[in-house]
Coordinates of C-alpha atoms and ligand atoms in Angstrom, one line a residue:
X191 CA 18.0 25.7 -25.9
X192 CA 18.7 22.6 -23.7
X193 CA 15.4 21.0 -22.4
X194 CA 16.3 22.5 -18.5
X195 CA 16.2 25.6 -20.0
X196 CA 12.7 25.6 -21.2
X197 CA 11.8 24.0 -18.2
X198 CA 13.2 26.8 -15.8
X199 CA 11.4 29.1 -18.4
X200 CA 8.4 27.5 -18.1
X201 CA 8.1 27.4 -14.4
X202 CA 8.9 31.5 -14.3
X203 CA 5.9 32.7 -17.0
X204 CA 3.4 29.8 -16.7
X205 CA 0.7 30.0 -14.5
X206 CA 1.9 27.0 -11.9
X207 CA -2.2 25.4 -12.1
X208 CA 0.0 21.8 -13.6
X209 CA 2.0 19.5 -12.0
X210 CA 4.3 19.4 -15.4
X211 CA 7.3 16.6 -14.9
X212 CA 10.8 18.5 -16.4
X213 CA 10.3 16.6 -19.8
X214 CA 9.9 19.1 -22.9
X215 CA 8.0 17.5 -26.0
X216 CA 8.9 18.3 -29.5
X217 CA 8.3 16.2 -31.6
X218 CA 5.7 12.5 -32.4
X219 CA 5.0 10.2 -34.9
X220 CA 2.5 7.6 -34.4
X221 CA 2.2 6.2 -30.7
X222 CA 6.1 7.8 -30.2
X223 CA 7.5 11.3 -28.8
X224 CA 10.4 13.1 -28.7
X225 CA 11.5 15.5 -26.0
X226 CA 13.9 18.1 -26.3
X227 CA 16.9 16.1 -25.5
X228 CA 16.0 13.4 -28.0
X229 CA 14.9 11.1 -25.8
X230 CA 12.5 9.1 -27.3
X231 CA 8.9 7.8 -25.4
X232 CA 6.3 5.1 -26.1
X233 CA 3.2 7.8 -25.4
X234 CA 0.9 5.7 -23.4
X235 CA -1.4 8.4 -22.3
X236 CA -1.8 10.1 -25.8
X237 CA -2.7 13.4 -24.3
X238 CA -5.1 12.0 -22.0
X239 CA -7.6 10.0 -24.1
X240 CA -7.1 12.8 -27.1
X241 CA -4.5 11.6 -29.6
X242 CA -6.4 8.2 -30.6
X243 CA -5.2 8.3 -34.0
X244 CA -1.3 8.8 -32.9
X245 CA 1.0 11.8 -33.4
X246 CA 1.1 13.7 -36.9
X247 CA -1.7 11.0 -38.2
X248 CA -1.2 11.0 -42.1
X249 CA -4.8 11.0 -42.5
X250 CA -5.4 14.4 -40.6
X251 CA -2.8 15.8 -41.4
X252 CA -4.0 16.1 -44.9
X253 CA -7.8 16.9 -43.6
X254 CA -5.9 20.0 -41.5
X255 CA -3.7 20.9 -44.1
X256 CA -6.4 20.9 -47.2
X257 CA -9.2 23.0 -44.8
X258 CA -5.6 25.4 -43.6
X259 CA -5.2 26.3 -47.5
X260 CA -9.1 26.6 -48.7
X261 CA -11.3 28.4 -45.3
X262 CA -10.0 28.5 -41.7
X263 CA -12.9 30.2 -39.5
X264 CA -16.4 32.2 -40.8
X265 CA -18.4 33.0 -37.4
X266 CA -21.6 31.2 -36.6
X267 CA -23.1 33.9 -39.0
X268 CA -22.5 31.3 -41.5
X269 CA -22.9 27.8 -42.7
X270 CA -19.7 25.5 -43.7
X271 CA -20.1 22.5 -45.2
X272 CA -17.8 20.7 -42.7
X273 CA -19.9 21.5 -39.8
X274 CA -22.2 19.8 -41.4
X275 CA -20.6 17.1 -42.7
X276 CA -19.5 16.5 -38.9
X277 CA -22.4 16.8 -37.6
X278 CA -24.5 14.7 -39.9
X279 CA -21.7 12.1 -39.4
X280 CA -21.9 12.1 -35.5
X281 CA -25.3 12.2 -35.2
X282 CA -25.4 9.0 -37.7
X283 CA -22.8 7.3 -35.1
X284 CA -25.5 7.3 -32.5
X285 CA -29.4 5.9 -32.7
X286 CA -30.9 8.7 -30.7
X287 CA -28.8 11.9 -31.6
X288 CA -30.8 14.4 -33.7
X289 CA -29.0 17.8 -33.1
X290 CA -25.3 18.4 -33.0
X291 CA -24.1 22.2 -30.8
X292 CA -20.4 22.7 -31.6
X293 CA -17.7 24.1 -29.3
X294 CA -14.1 23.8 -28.3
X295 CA -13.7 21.4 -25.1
X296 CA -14.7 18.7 -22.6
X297 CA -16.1 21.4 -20.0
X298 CA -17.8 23.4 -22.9
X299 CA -19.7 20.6 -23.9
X300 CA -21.5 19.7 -20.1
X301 CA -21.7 23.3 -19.9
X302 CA -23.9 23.4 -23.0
X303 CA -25.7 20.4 -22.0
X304 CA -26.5 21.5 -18.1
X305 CA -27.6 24.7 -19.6
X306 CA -29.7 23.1 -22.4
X307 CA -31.2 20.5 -19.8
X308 CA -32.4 23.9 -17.4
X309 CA -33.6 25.5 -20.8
X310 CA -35.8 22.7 -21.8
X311 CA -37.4 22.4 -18.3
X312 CA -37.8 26.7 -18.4
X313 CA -39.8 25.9 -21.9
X314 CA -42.0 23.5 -20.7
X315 CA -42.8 26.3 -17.8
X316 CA -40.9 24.3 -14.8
X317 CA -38.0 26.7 -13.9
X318 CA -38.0 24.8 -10.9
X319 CA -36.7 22.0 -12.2
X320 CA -33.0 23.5 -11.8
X321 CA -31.3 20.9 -9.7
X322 CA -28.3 18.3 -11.1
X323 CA -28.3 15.4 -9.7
X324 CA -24.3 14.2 -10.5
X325 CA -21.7 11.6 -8.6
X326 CA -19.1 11.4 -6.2
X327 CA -16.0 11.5 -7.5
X328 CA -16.8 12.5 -10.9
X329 CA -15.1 14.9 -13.2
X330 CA -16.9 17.4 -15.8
X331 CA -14.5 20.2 -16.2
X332 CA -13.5 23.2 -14.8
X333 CA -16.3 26.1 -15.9
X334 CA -18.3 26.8 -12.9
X335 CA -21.2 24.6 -14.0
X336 CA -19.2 21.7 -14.9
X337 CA -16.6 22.0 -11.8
X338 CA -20.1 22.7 -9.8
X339 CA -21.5 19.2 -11.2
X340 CA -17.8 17.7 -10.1
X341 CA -18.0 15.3 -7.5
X342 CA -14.1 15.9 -6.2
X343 CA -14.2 18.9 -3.3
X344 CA -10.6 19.3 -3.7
X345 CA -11.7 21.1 -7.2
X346 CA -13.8 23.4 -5.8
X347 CA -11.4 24.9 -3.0
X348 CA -11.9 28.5 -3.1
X349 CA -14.2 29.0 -6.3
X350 CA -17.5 29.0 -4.2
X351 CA -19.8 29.8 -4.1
X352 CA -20.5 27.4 -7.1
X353 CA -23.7 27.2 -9.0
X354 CA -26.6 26.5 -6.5
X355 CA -29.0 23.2 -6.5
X356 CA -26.3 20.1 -7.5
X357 CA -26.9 16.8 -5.7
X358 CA -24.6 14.1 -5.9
X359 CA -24.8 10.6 -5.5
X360 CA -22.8 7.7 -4.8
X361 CA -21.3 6.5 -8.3
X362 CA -23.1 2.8 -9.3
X363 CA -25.9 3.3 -6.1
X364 CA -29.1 3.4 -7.9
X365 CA -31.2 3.7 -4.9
X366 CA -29.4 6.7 -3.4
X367 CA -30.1 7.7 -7.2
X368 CA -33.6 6.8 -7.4
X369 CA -33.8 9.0 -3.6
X370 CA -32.2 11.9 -5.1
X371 CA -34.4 12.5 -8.1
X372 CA -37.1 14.6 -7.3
X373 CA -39.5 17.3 -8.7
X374 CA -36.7 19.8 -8.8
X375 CA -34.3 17.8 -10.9
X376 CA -33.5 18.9 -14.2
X377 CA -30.9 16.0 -15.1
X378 CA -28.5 13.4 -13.8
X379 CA -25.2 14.0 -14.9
X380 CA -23.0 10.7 -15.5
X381 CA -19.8 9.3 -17.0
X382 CA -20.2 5.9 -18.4
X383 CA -16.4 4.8 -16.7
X384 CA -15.3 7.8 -14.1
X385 CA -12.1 8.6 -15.6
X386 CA -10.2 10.9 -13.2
X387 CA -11.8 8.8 -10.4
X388 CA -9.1 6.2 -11.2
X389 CA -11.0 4.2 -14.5
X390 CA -13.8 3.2 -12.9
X391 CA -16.5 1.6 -14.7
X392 CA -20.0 1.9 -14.0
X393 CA -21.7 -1.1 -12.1
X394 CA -23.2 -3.4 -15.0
X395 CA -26.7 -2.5 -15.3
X396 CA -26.3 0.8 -13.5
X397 CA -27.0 3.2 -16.7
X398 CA -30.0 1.5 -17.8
X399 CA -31.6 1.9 -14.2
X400 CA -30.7 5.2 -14.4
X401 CA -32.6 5.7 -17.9
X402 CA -35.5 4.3 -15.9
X403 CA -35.4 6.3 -12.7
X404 CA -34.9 9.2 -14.9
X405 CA -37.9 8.8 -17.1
X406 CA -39.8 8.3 -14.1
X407 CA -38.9 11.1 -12.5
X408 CA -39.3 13.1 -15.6
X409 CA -35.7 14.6 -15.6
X410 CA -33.2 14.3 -18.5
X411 CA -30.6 11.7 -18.8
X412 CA -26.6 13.4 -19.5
X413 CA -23.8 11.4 -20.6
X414 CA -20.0 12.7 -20.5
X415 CA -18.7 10.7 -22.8
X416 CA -15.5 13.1 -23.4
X417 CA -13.0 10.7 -21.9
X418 CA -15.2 7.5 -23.0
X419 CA -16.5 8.3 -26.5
X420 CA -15.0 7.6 -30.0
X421 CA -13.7 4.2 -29.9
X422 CA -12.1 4.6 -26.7
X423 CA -13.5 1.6 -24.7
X424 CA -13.9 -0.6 -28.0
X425 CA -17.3 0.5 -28.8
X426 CA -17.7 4.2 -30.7
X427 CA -19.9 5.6 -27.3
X428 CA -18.9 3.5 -24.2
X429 CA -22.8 4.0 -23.3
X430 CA -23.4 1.2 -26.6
X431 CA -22.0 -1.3 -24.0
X432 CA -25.2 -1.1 -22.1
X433 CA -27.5 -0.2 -24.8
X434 CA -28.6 2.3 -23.2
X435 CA -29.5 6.2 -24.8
X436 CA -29.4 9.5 -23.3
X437 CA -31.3 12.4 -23.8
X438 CA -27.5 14.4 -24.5
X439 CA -23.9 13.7 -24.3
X440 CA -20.8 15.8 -24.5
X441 CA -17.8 15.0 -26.3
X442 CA -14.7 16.5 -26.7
X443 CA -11.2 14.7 -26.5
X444 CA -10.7 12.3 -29.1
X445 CA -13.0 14.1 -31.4
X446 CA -10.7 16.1 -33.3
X447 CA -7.3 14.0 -32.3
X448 CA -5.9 16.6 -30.5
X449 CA -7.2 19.9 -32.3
X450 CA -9.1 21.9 -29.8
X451 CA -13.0 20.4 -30.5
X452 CA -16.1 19.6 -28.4
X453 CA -19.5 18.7 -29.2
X454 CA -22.4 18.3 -27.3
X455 CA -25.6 15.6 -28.8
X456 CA -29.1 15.7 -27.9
X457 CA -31.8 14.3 -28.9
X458 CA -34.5 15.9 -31.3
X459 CA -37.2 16.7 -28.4
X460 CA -34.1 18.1 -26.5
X461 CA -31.8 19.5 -28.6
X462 CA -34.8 22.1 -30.3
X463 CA -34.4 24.0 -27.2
X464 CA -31.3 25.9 -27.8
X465 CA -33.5 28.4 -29.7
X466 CA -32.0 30.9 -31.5
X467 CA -29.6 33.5 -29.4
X468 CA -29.7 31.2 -26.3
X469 CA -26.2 29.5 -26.2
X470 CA -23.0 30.2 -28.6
X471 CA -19.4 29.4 -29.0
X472 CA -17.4 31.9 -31.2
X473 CA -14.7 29.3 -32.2
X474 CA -17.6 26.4 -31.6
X475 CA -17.6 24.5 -35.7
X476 CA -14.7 25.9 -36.9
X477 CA -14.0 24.4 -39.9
X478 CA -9.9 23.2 -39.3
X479 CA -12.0 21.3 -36.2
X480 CA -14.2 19.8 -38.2
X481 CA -12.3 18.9 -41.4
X482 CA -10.0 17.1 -38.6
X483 CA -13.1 15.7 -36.6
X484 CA -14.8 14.2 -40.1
X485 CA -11.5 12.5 -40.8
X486 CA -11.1 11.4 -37.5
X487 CA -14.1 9.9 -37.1
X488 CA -13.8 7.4 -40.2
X489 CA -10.2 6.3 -39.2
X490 CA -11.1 5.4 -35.3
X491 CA -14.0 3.4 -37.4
X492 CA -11.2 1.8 -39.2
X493 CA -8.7 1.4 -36.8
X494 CA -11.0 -0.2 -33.6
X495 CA -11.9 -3.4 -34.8
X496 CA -7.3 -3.6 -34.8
X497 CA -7.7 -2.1 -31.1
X498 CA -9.8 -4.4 -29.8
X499 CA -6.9 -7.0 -30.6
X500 CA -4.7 -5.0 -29.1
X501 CA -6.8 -4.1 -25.6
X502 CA -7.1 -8.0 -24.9
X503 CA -3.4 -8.2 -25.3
X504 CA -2.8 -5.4 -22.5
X505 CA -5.5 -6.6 -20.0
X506 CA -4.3 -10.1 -20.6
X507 CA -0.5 -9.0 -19.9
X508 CA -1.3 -7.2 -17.1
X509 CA -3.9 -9.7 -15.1
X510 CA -0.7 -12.1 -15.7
X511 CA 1.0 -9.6 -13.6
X512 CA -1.2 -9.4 -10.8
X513 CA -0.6 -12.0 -7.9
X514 CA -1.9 -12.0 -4.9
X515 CA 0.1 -9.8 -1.9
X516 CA 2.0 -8.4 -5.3
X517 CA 2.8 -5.0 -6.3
X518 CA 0.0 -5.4 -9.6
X519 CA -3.3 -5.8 -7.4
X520 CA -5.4 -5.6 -10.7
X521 CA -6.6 -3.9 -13.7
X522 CA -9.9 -2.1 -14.7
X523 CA -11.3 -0.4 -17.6
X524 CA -12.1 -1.1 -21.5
X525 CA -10.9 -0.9 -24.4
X526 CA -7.7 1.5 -24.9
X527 CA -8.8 3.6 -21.2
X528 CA -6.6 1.0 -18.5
X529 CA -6.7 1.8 -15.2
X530 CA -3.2 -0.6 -13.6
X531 CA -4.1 -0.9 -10.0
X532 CA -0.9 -0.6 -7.6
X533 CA -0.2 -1.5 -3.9
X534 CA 2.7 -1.0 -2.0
X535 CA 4.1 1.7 -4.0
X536 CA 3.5 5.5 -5.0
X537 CA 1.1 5.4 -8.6
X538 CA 3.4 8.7 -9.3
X539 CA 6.6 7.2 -8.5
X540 CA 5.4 4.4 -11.0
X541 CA 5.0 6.7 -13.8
X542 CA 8.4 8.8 -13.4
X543 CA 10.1 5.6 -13.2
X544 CA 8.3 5.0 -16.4
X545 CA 8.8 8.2 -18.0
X546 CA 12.3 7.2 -17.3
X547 CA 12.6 4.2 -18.7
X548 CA 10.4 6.1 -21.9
X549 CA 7.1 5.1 -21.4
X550 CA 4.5 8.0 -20.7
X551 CA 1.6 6.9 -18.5
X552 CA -0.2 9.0 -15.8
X553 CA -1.0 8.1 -12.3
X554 CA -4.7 9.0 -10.3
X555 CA -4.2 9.5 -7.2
X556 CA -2.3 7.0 -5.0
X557 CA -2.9 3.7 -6.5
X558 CA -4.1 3.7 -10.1
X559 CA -1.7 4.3 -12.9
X560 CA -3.6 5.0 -16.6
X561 CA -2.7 3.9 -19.3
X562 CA -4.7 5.7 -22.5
X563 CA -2.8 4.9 -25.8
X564 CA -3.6 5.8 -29.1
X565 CA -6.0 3.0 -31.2
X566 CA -3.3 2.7 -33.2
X567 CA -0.9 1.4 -30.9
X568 CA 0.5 -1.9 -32.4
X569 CA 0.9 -5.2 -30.3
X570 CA 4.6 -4.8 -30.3
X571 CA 4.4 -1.3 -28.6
X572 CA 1.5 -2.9 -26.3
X573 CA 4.3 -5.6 -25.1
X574 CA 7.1 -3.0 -25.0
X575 CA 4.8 -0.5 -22.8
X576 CA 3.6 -3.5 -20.4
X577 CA 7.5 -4.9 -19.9
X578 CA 8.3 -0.9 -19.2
X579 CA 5.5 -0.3 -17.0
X580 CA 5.8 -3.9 -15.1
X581 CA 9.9 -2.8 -14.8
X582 CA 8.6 0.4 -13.1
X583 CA 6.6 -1.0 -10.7
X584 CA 9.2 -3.3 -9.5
X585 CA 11.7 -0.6 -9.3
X586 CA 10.1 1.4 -7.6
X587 CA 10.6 2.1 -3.6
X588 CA 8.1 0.5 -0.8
X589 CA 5.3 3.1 0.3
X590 CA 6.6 4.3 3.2
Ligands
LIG667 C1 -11.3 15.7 -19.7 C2 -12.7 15.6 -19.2 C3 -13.5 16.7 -19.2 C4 -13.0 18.1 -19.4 O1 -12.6 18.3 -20.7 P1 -11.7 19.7 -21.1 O2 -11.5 19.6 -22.5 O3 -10.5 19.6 -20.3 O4 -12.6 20.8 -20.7 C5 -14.9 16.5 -18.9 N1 -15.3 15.3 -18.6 C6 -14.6 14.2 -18.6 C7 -15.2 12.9 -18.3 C8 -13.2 14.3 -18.9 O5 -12.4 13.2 -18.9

């Protein structure tokens, strides 16, 4: 089967919900992809933030393959040692976390954690205290509380109405926070770098106000760390850059490499509340997750302090590449999550130009193409992938 024919298969019995470019994947190793062609790719965007370790990592693949032959899946009527293992491990990544709830994705995780932040206020006898505060521009996932917490209208385009009592505030503005917070709020709801808004960190200083306001306010503190967490920004939480803690987070992505895994960690105090009965996931712990997850974990320990090498070699190569009134206007981010800012041309025309010229990358929007490789990525694929991505960007045709 050529790679047009999938493709034309594709588009007939898939629902059309993606904006898929006519490129078939089959095979990767490492930081490289095949399609169905044999076209080979430099796989800058690693599944968006997911595959940190690379393609078929050696590592997990023997963690998969050794859970696959002795216990797949028991039900959450059961204890398995690698839940355990995971979860002791995760919590032991973090100086606050206490309790560990497993499930299966990004928007399962904030879903968990909005419910468990309206479940602790309901204890403590104040089911008024229902309301999310979140940001413009954010993004949380796509279950009705998470899209409802998503700051991007264009997401919520005929699923209202959406679940009742979210506020949201400018991303960074700590007095239109400190306004919003009230008697009512249950929890602000923050990324610690807006991915889908186009890598956008968070003003410095801007978390730890929030921890206050928060505290003062007596509402909970969330961090969505799914597209941020596990080494991605250099540090194992991107919230460790400001020393700030949370009263949860969610995580999801990275966590597993790839396999389908989310987690959501809260602190003792908070994390107590899911009482028996009151939230579940039946796939949530799964031992192939976790077997992966446990392995995972100690490699992006290994691999990061390597990454950080690497990360200064791409932000370096690309602010080389910005000039002023030039088609490279800047670069934002941390750590292996760049955000390459464009002018004068199309961020999507960019990345098929790159695709083309086999390096995977996606664009956000109209001016920011990401680039989210795996930790792994050696400096020699780092320099390859800038020269490809800096030879797009030139080829590609004025904005009109
Ligand atoms: C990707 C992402 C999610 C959603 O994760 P899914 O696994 O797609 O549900 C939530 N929050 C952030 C910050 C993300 O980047």
């Amino acid at each position: 089967m050529t790679q047009d024919g999938i493709v034309r298969r594709a588009q007939a019995v898939l629902t059309p919900n993606y904006r898929q470019a006519p490129v078939v994947l089959v095979r990767g190793e490492g930081s490289r992809v095949w399609d169905a062609d044999g076209k080979e790719y430099l796989d800058c965007i690693g599944g968006i933030a997911t595959v940190a370790l690379g393609h078929c990592n050696p590592a997990l693949v023997r963690a998969l393959d050794e859970q696959a032959r002795t216990l797949w899946h028991v039900s959450n009527l059961f204890y398995t040692p690698r839940a355990v293992e995971l979860a002791e491990a995760l919590a032991a990544t973090t100086t606050w976390a206490r309790r560990v709830f497993f499930c299966n994705s990004g928007a399962e995780s904030n879903e968990a954690m909005l419910k468990l932040a309206r479940r602790f206020h309901a204890d403590a006898g104040h089911p008024e205290r229902h309301e999310i505060v979140a940001c413009e521009n954010s993004f949380h996932g796509r279950t009705m509380f998470a899209l409802s917490v998503t700051g991007q209208p264009k997401y919520h385009h005929g699923f209202e109405p959406l679940v009742p009592g979210v506020r949201f505030v400018r991303y960074g503005d700590a007095e239109a926070l400190a306004a919003a917070l009230g008697p009512r709020t249950a929890a602000f709801i923050v990324e610690p770098i807006q991915g889908e808004a186009g890598v956008l960190p968070a003003p410095q200083g801007f978390l730890a106000k929030a921890r206050e306001l928060t505290r003062k306010a007596g509402a909970l503190l969330l961090f969505d760390e799914v597209q941020t967490g596990l080494g991605r920004t250099g540090r194992m939480w991107a919230h460790e850059w400001e020393g700030v803690a949370p009263d949860a987070m969610s995580s999801a992505k990275a966590l597993a490499n790839g396999y389908p895994m989310g987690a959501m960690l809260a602190t003792e105090a908070l994390g107590a509340h899911l009482s028996p009965g009151s939230h579940a996931s039946t796939f949530g712990g799964n031992a192939l997750g976790c077997a992966v997850a446990v392995a995972a974990l100690r490699e992006i320990r290994r691999v990061l302090p390597e990454a950080e090498k690497v990360s200064a070699r791409i932000f370096e190569r690309v602010r080389a590449l910005a000039t002023p009134g030039g088609r490279v206007a800047g670069v934002r981010g941390r750590g292996m999550l760049v955000g390459v800012l464009v002018r004068g041309v199309e961020a999507g025309e960019v990345v098929r130009l790159a695709r083309e010229g086999g390096l995977l990358a996606n664009a956000i929007g109209q001016d920011v193409v990401r680039l989210a490789p795996a930790l792994t990525l050696t400096a020699a694929e780092a320099d390859l992938a800038v020269d490809r991505l800096a030879a797009a960007i030139a080829a590609a045709p004025a904005r009109a």
